[in-house]
Coordinates of C-alpha atoms in Angstrom, one line a residue:
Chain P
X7 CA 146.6 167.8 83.3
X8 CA 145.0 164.6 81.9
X9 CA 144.9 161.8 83.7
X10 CA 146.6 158.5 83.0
X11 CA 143.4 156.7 82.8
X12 CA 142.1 159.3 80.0
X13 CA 145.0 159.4 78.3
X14 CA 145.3 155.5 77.4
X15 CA 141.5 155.7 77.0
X16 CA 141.9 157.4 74.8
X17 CA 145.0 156.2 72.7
X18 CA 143.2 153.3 72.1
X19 CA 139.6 154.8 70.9
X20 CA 141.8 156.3 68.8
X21 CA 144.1 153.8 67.5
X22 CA 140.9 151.4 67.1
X23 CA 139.1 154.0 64.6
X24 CA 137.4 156.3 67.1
X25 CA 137.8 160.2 67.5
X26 CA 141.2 161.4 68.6
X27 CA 141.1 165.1 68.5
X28 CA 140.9 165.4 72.4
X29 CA 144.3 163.4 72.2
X30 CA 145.8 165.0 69.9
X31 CA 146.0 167.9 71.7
X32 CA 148.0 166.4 74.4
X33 CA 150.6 165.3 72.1
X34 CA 153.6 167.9 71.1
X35 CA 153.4 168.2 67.2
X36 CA 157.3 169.2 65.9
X37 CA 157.8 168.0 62.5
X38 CA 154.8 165.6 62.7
X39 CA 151.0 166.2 63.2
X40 CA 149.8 164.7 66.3
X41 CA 147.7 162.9 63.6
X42 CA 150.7 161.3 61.7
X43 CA 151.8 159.9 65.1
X44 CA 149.0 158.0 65.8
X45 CA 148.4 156.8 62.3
X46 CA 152.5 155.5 62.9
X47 CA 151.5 153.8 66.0
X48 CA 148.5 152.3 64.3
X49 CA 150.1 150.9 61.6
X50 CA 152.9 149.7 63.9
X51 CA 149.8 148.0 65.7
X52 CA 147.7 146.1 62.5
X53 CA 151.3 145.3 61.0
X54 CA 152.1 143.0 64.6
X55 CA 148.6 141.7 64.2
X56 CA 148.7 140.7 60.7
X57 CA 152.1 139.1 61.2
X58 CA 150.4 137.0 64.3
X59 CA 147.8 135.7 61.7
X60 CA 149.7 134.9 59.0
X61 CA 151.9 133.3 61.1
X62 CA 149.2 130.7 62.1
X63 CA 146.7 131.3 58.3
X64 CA 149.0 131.0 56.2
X65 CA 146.9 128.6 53.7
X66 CA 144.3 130.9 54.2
X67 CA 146.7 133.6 53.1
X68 CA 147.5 131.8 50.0
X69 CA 144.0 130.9 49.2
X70 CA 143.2 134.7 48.9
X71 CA 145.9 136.5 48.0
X72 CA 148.3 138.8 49.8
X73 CA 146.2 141.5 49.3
X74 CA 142.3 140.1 50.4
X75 CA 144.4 138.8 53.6
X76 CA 145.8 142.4 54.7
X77 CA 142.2 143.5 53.7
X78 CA 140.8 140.6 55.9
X79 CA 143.5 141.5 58.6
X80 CA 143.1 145.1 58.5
X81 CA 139.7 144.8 59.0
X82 CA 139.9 142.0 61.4
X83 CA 142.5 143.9 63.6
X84 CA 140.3 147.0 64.0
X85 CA 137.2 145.4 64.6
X86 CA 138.4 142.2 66.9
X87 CA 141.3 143.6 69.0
X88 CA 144.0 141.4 70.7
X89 CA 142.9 140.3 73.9
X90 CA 146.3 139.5 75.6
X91 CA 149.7 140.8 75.9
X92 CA 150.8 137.0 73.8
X93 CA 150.3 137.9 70.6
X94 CA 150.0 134.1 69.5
X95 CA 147.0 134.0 71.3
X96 CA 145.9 136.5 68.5
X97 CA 143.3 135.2 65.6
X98 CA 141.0 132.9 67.7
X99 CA 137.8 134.2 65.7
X100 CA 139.6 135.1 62.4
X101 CA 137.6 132.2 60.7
X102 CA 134.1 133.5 61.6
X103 CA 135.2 137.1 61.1
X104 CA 136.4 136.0 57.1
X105 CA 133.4 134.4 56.4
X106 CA 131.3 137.3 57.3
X107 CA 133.6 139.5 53.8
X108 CA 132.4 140.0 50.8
X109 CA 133.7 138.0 48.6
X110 CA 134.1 135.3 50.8
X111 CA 131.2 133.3 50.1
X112 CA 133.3 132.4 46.4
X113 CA 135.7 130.0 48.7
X114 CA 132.6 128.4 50.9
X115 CA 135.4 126.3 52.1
X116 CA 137.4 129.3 53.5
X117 CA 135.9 129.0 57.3
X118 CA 136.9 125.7 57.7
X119 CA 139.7 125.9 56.7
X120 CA 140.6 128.6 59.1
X121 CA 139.5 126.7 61.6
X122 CA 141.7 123.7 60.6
X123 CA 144.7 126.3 60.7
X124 CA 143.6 127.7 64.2
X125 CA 143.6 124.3 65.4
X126 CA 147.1 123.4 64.0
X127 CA 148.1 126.4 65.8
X128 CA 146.7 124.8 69.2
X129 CA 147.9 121.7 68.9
X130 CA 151.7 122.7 68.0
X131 CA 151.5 124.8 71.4
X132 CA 149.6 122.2 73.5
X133 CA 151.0 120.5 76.6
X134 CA 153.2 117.1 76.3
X135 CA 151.6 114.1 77.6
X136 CA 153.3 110.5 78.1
X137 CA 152.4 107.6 76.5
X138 CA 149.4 105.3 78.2
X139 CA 150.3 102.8 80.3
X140 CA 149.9 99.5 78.2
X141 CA 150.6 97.4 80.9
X142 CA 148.2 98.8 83.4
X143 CA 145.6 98.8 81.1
X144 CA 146.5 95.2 80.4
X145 CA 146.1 94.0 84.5
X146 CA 142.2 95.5 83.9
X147 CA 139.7 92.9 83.5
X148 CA 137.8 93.3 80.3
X149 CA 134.5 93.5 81.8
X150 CA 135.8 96.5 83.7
X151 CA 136.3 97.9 80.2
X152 CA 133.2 100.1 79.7
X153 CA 133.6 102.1 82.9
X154 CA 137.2 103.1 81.7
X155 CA 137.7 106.8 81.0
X156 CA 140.1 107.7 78.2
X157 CA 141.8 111.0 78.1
X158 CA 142.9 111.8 74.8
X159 CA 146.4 113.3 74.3
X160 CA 146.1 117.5 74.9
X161 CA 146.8 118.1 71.8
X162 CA 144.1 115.9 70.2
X163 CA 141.2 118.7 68.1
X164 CA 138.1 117.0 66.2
X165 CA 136.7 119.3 63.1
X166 CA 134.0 118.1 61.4
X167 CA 133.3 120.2 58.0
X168 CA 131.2 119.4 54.7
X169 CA 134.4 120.5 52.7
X170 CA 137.8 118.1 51.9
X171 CA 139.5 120.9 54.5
X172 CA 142.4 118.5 55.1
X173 CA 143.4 118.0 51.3
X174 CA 142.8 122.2 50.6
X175 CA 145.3 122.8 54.0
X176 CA 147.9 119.8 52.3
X177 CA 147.4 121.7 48.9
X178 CA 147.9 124.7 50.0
X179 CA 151.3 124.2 52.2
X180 CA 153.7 127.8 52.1
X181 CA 156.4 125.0 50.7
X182 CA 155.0 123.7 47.9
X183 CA 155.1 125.1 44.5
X184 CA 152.0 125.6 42.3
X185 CA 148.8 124.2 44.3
X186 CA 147.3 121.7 43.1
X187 CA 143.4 122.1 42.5
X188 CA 141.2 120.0 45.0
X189 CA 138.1 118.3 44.0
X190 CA 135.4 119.4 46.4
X191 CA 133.2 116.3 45.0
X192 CA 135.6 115.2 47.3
X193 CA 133.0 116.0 50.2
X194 CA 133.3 116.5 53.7
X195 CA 135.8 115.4 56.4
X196 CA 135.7 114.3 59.8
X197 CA 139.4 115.0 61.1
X198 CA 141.4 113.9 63.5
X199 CA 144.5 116.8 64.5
X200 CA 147.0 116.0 66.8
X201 CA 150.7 116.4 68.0
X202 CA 152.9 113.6 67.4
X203 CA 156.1 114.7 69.0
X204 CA 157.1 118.0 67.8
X205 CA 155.2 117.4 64.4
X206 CA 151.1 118.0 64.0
X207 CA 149.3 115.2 62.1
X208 CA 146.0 114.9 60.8
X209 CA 143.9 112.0 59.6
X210 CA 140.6 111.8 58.4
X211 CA 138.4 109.1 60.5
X212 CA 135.3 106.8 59.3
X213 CA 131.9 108.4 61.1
X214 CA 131.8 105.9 64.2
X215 CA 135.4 106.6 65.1
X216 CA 134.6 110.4 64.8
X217 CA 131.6 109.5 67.3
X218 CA 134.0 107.2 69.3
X219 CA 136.9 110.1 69.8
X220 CA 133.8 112.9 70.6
X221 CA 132.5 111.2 72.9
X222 CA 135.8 110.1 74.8
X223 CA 136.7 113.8 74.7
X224 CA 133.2 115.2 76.3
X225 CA 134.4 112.9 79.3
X226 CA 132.0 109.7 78.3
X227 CA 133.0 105.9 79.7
X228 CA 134.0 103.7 76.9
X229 CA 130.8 101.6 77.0
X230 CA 128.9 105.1 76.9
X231 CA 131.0 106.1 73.8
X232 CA 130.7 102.8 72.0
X233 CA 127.0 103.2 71.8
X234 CA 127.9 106.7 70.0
X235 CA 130.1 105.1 67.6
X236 CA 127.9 102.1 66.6
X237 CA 125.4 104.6 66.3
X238 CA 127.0 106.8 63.6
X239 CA 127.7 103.8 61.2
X240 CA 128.7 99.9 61.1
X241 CA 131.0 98.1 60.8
X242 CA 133.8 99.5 63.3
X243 CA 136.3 97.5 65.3
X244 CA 136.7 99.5 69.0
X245 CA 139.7 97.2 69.7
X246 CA 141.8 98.0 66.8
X247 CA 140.8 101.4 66.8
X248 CA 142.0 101.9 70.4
X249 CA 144.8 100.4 69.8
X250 CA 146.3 102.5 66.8
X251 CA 145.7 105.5 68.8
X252 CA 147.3 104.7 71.9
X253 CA 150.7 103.7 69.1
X254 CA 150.0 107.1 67.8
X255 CA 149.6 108.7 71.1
X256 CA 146.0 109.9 70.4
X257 CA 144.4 108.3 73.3
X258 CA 147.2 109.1 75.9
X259 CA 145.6 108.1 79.2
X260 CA 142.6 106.2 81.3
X261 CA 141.4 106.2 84.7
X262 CA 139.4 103.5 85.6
Chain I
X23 CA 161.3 169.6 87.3
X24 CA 163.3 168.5 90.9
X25 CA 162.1 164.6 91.8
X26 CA 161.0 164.2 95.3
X27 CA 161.9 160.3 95.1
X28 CA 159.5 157.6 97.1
X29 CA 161.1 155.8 99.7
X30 CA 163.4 152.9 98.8
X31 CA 161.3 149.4 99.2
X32 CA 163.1 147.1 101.8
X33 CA 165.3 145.0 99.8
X34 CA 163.8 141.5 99.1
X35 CA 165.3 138.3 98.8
X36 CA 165.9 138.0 95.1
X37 CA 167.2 136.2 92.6
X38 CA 170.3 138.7 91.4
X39 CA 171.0 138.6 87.4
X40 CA 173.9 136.5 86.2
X41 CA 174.5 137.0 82.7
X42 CA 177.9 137.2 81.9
X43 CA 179.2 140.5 80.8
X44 CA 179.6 139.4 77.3
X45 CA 177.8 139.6 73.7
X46 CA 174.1 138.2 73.5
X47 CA 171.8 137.5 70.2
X48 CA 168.3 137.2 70.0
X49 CA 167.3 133.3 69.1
X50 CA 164.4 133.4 66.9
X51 CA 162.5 129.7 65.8
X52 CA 164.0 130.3 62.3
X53 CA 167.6 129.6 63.9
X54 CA 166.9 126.4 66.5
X55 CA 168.5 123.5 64.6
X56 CA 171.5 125.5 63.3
X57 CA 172.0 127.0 66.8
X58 CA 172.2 123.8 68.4
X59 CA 174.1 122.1 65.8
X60 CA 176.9 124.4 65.1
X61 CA 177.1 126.2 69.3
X62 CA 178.4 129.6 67.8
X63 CA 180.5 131.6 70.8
X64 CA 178.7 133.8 71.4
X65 CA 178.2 134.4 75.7
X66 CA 174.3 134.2 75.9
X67 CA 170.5 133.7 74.8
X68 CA 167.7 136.2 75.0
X69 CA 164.0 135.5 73.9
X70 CA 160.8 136.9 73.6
X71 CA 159.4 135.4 76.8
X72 CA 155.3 135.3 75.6
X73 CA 156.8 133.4 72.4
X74 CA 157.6 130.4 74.9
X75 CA 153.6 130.9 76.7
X76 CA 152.5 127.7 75.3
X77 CA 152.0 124.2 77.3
X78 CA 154.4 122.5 75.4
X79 CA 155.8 121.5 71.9
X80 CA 158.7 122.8 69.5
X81 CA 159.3 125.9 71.2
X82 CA 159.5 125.0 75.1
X83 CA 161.8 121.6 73.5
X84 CA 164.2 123.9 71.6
X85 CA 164.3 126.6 74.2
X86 CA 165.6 124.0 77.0
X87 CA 168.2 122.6 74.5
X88 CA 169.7 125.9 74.2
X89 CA 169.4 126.4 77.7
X90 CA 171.5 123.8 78.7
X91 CA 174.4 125.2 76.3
X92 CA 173.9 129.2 77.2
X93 CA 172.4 131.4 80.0
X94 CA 169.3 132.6 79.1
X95 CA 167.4 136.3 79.3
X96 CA 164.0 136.4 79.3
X97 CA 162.3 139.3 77.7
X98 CA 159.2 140.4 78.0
X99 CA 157.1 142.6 75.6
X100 CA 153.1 142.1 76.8
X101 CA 153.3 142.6 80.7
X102 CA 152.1 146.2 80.0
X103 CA 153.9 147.8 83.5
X104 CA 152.3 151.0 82.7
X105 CA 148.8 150.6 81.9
X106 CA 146.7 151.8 84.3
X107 CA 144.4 149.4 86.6
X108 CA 145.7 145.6 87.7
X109 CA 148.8 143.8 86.2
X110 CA 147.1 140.9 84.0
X111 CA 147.6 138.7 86.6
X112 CA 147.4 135.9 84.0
X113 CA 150.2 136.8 82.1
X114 CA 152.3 136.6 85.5
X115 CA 151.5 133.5 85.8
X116 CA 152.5 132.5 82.5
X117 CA 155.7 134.3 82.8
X118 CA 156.4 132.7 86.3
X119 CA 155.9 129.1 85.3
X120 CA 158.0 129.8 82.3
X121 CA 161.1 131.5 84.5
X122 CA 160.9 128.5 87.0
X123 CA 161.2 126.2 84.4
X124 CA 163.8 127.8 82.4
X125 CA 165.9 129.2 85.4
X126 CA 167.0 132.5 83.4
X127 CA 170.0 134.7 84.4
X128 CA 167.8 137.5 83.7
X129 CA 164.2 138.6 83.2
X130 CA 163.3 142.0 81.6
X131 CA 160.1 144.1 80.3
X132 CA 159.4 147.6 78.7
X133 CA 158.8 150.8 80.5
X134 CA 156.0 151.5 78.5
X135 CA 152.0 150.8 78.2
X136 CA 150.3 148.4 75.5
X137 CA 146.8 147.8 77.1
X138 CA 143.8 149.4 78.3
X139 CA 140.5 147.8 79.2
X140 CA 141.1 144.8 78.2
X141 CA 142.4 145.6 74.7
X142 CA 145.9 144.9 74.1
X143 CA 147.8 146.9 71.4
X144 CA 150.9 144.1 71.2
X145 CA 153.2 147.4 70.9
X146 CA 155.3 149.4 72.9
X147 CA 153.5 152.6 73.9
X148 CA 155.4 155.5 75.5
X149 CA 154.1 156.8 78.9
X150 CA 153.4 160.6 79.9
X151 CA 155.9 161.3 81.4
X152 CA 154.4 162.3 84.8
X153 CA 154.5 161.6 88.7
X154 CA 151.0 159.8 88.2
X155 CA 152.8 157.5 85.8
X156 CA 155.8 157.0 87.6
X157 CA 153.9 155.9 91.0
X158 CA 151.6 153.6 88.4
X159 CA 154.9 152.0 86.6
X160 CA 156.8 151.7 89.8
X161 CA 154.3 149.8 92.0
X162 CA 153.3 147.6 89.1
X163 CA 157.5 147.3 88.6
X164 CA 157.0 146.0 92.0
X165 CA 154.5 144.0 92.0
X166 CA 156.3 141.6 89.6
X167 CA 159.2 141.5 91.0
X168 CA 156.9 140.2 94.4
X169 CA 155.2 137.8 92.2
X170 CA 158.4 136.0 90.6
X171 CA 160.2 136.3 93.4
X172 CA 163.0 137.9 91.4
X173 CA 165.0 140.9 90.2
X174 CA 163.5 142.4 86.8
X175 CA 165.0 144.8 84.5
X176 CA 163.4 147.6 82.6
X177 CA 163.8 149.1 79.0
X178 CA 163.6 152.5 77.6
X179 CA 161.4 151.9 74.4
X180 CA 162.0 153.8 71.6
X181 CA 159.0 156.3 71.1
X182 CA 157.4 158.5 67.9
X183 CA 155.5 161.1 70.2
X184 CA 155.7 163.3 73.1
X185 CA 152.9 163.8 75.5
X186 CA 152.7 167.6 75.8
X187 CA 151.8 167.2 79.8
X188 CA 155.0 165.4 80.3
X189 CA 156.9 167.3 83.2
X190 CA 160.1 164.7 83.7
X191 CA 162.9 164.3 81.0
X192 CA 162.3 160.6 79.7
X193 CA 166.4 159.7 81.0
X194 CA 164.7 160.8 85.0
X195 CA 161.7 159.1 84.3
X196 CA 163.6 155.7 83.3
X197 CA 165.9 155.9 86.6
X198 CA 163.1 157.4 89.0
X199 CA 161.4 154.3 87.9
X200 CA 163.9 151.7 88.6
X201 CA 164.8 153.4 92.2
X202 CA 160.9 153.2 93.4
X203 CA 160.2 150.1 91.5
X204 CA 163.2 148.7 92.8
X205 CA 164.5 147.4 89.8
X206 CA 167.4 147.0 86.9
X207 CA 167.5 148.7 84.0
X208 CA 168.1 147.7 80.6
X209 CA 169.4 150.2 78.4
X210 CA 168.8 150.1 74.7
X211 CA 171.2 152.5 72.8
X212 CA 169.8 152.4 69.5
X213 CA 166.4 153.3 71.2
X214 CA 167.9 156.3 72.9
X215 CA 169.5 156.9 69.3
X216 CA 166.0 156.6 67.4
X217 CA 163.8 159.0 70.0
X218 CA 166.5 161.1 70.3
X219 CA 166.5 161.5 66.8
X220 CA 162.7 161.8 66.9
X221 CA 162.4 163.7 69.8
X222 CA 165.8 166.2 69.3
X223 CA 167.6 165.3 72.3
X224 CA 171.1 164.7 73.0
X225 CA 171.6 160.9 73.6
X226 CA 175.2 161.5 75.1
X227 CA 173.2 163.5 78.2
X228 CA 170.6 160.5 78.1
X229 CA 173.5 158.2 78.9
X230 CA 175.3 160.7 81.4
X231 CA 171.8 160.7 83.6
X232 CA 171.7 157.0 83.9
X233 CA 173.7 155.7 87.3
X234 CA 176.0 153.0 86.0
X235 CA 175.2 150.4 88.4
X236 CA 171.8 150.3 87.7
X237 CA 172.7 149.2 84.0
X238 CA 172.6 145.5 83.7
X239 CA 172.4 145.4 80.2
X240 CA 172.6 146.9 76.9
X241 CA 170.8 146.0 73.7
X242 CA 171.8 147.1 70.1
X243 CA 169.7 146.6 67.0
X244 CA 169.0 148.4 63.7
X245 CA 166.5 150.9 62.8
X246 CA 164.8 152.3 59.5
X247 CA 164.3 155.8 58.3
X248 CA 160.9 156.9 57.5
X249 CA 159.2 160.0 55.8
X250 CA 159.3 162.2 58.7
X251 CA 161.3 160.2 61.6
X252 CA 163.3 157.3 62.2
X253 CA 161.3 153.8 63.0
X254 CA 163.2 151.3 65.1
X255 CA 162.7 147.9 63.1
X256 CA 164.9 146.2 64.6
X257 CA 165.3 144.6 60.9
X258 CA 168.7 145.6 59.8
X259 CA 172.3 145.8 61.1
X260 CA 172.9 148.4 63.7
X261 CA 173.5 151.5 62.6
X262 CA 177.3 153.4 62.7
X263 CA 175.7 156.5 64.9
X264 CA 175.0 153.7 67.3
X265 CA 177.9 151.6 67.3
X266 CA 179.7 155.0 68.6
X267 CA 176.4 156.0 71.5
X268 CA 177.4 152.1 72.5
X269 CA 181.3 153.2 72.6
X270 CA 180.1 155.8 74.9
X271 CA 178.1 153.6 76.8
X272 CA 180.8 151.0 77.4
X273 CA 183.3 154.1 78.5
X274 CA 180.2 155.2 81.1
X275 CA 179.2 151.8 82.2
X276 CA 181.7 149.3 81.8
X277 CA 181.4 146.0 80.7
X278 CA 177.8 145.0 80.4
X279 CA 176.4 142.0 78.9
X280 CA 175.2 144.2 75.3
X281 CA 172.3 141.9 73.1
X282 CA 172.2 142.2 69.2
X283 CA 168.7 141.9 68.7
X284 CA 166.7 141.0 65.7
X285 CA 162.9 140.8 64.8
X286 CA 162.0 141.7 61.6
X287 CA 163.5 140.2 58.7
X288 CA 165.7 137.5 60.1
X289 CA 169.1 137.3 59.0
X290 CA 171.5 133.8 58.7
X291 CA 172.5 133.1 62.2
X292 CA 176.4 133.9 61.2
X293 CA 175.3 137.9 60.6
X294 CA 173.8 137.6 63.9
X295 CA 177.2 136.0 65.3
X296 CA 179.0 138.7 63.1
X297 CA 177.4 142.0 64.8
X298 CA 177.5 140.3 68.2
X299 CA 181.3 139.4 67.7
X300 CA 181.3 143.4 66.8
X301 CA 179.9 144.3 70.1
X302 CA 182.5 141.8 71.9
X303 CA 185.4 143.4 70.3
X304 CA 184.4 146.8 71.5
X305 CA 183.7 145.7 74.9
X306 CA 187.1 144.3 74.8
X307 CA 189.0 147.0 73.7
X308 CA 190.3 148.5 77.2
X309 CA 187.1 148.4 79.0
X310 CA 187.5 147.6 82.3
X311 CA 184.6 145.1 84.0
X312 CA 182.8 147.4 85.8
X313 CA 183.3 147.6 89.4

């Protein structure tokens, strides 16, 4: 009798494109070839998985085509099985995988996009977070202000791409009707995604406040992350800046 | 083949299930707003437990604003009881932060398999039906009731093969399980309908070999036909041949809190409301609560 280990071995060899005529002989036949069975359970398998990413690409979905994304998924699902028994943490590498298909390289944009989606997908499912404490930060002295750590909200993901990602994602939204084309003259973008409430926002930011927002989320000191941000470009006011995003509930916390 | 039976756990102190023995439907994101808005009678909630894994946001929000209007079951479809090697460990934990916070009447999983080595299948997987399997399901059955310090229930999946080394009738498996594991069981009719299509059983002797108070609840749902067997989609109404299995059931096990549930092709919520209210009027109709 085959063992328990053996047999779920080698159900998923099988399922996953390797051999599976040592399994099939363990399974009763009846109006079905062992064969057919698997195949049923292996469709059952790259249908969840191609639900799971199109539930979080669906602008990529829409950029390709229904049928390059069950390609893409198809191909996806054998190669890069799930990892976890939640399926919506399904699709992590999706954007790396897509840019590696031929074809692909005809939407350059395509990874970025992806990975624009991916971190929608993060942020909708990220932790809450209260708002910052204005009046504490208020009672700090402000030449205490450089050794402040800000925490940005959990939510809060910084994609930096040499494509307009944020106006091909807004183009392409399931809801609207015909897309509208998207200049990529346009150039790059240095975006800002994060969860207001229940709702994920996204807002392109000037170079320095990029900088500013890195450097805050790799655990720098506001003086530390100041000289980042006056380094990537002129002309930015910290103050203002900080404030917006603590009203926005960007920056959601410091620790002095 | 005759079941030698493990000895019985010593019982532990456990949260007991408290869903009331009435008509449950399956809330789905696409139904949140309308749900809360319009409250339809119906007696309780059940969800797909890893849907509500994330930190925070839309889901957990609408999932405790429900919760304060209906019980709640929490239903699990990733734990993997079967697979071989360690429960994911991870996923407990998950599930346990998610239980304390929600405080559900009722937790349940699959008696089935969906991982192995790491790679996770996001299906149901039927088991061999064998001793070796039933000490491996058991003690993992076990070991989660240990680690969230409460009562589960298992389901009998619906299934599209037969392991030839299988030496227990699936209906002995199911129970055998729940004794050692020390568990409820969930009984889905329109799963014992679809495998016993599949499979050519008789689903009435499925239902006689199941001890009613080890039924705590019952879920309904639709299936599809396919080429060569029948494929439970759980994307349509449920099917006549099941309404009268669930007849049967209700005659065998009394009044038991029976789920409509719903994955694939969403319906408006009032279809839901419609089949559940079908369920309630059959559980009405002369059945004693059980005793």
């Amino acid at each position: 009798m085959p063992s328990l280990r053996d047999i779920q071995s080698a159900f998923v060899e099988a399922l996953f494109g390797g051999k599976d005529d040592w399994l099939s002989n363990h399974i009763l036949a009846g109006e079905m070839a062992p064969g057919a069975r698997l195949d049923l359970y292996r469709n059952n398998v790259l249908h969840n998985y191609r639900e799971a990413l199109r539930a979080v690409y669906p602008v990529i979905e829409r950029l390709v085509g229904e049928e390059f994304f069950r390609h893409a998924a198809r191909r996806y699902g054998l190669a890069c099985p799930s990892t976890s028994g939640d399926i919506q943490d399904y699709g992590r590498s999706f954007p790396e995988f897509l840019a590696t298909l031929p074809g692909a390289h005809e939407l350059p944009y395509l990874r970025d996009t992806a990975r624009l989606e991916w971190l929608v997908h993060e942020a909708f499912h990220a932790a809450e977070h209260g708002a910052l404490n204005l009046a504490a930060l208020a009672a700090v002295p402000a030449q205490r202000y450089p050794d402040l750590h800000f925490a940005l909200h959990p939510s809060c993901r910084l994609l930096a791409s040499h494509y307009p990602v944020h106006r091909i994602w807004e183009a392409n939204q399931p809801a609207r009707g015909v897309a509208e084309g998207v200049d990529l003259r346009l150039g790059g973008v240095n975006l800002l995604v994060w969860r207001r409430r229940f709702e994920v926002e996204m807002a392109p930011l000037p170079a320095p406040a990029y900088a500013l927002l890195q450097a805050l989320a790799r655990g720098a000191a506001l003086g530390g992350a100041c000289e980042a941000a006056f380094a990537a470009g002129d002309g930015f006011d910290v103050g203002q800046a900080l404030r917006a995003w603590v009203l926005d509930g960007v920056v959601a916390r410091f620790d002095s | 083949m005759a079941i030698t039976g493990g000895p019985m756990e010593p019982p532990h102190q456990r949260l007991p299930s408290r869903l009331p023995p009435r008509e449950g439907i399956g809330l789905r994101a696409a139904h949140y707003r309308e749900l809360l808005a319009t409250r339809p009678d119906v007696g309780w909630l059940e969800v797909h437990s890893e849907n509500y894994f994330g930190a925070g946001g839309q889901p957990l929000h609408y999932l405790e604003r429900a919760r304060e209007h209906y019980p709640l079951s929490l239903h699990g479809v990733g734990l993997s009881l079967g697979s071989v090697g360690p429960l994911d460990r991870e996923h407990l934990r998950r599930l346990r932060a998610l239980a304390q916070r929600m405080e559900p009447a009722m937790v349940s999983e699959h008696l089935c398999w969906g991982s192995f080595g790491g790679r996770h299948v996001n299906d149901l997987v039927p088991l061999p039906y064998t001793e070796e399997a039933l000490e491996v399901v058991s003690a993992h059955i076990r070991e989660a009731q240990d680690f969230l310090g409460r009562e589960i229930l298992i389901e009998n999946v619906s299934s599209y093969l037969q392991f030839a080394h299988s030496t227990i009738p699936e209906w002995e498996f199911l129970v055998e399980a729940a004794r050692r594991g020390g568990c409820g069981i969930l009984l889905d009719v329109n799963n014992i309908y679809v495998s016993s299509a599949n499979h050519a059983f008789d689903a009435a002797l499925y239902l006689d070999a199941i001890p009613a108070p080890l039924v705590r609840e019952i879920h309904l749902a639709g299936f599809d036909r396919g080429p060569d067997c029948l494929i439970d989609t759980h994307g349509t109404r449920v099917a006549e041949p099941v309404w009268s299995l669930y007849r049967k059931a209700l005659d065998r096990f009394g009044r038991v809190p029976t789920l409509i549930e719903w994955d694939t092709d969403i319906p408006d919520l009032a279809v839901l409301v419609e089949e559940a209210q079908k369920a309630r009027t059959m559980m009405e109709a002369g059945v004693a609560e059980p005793a």
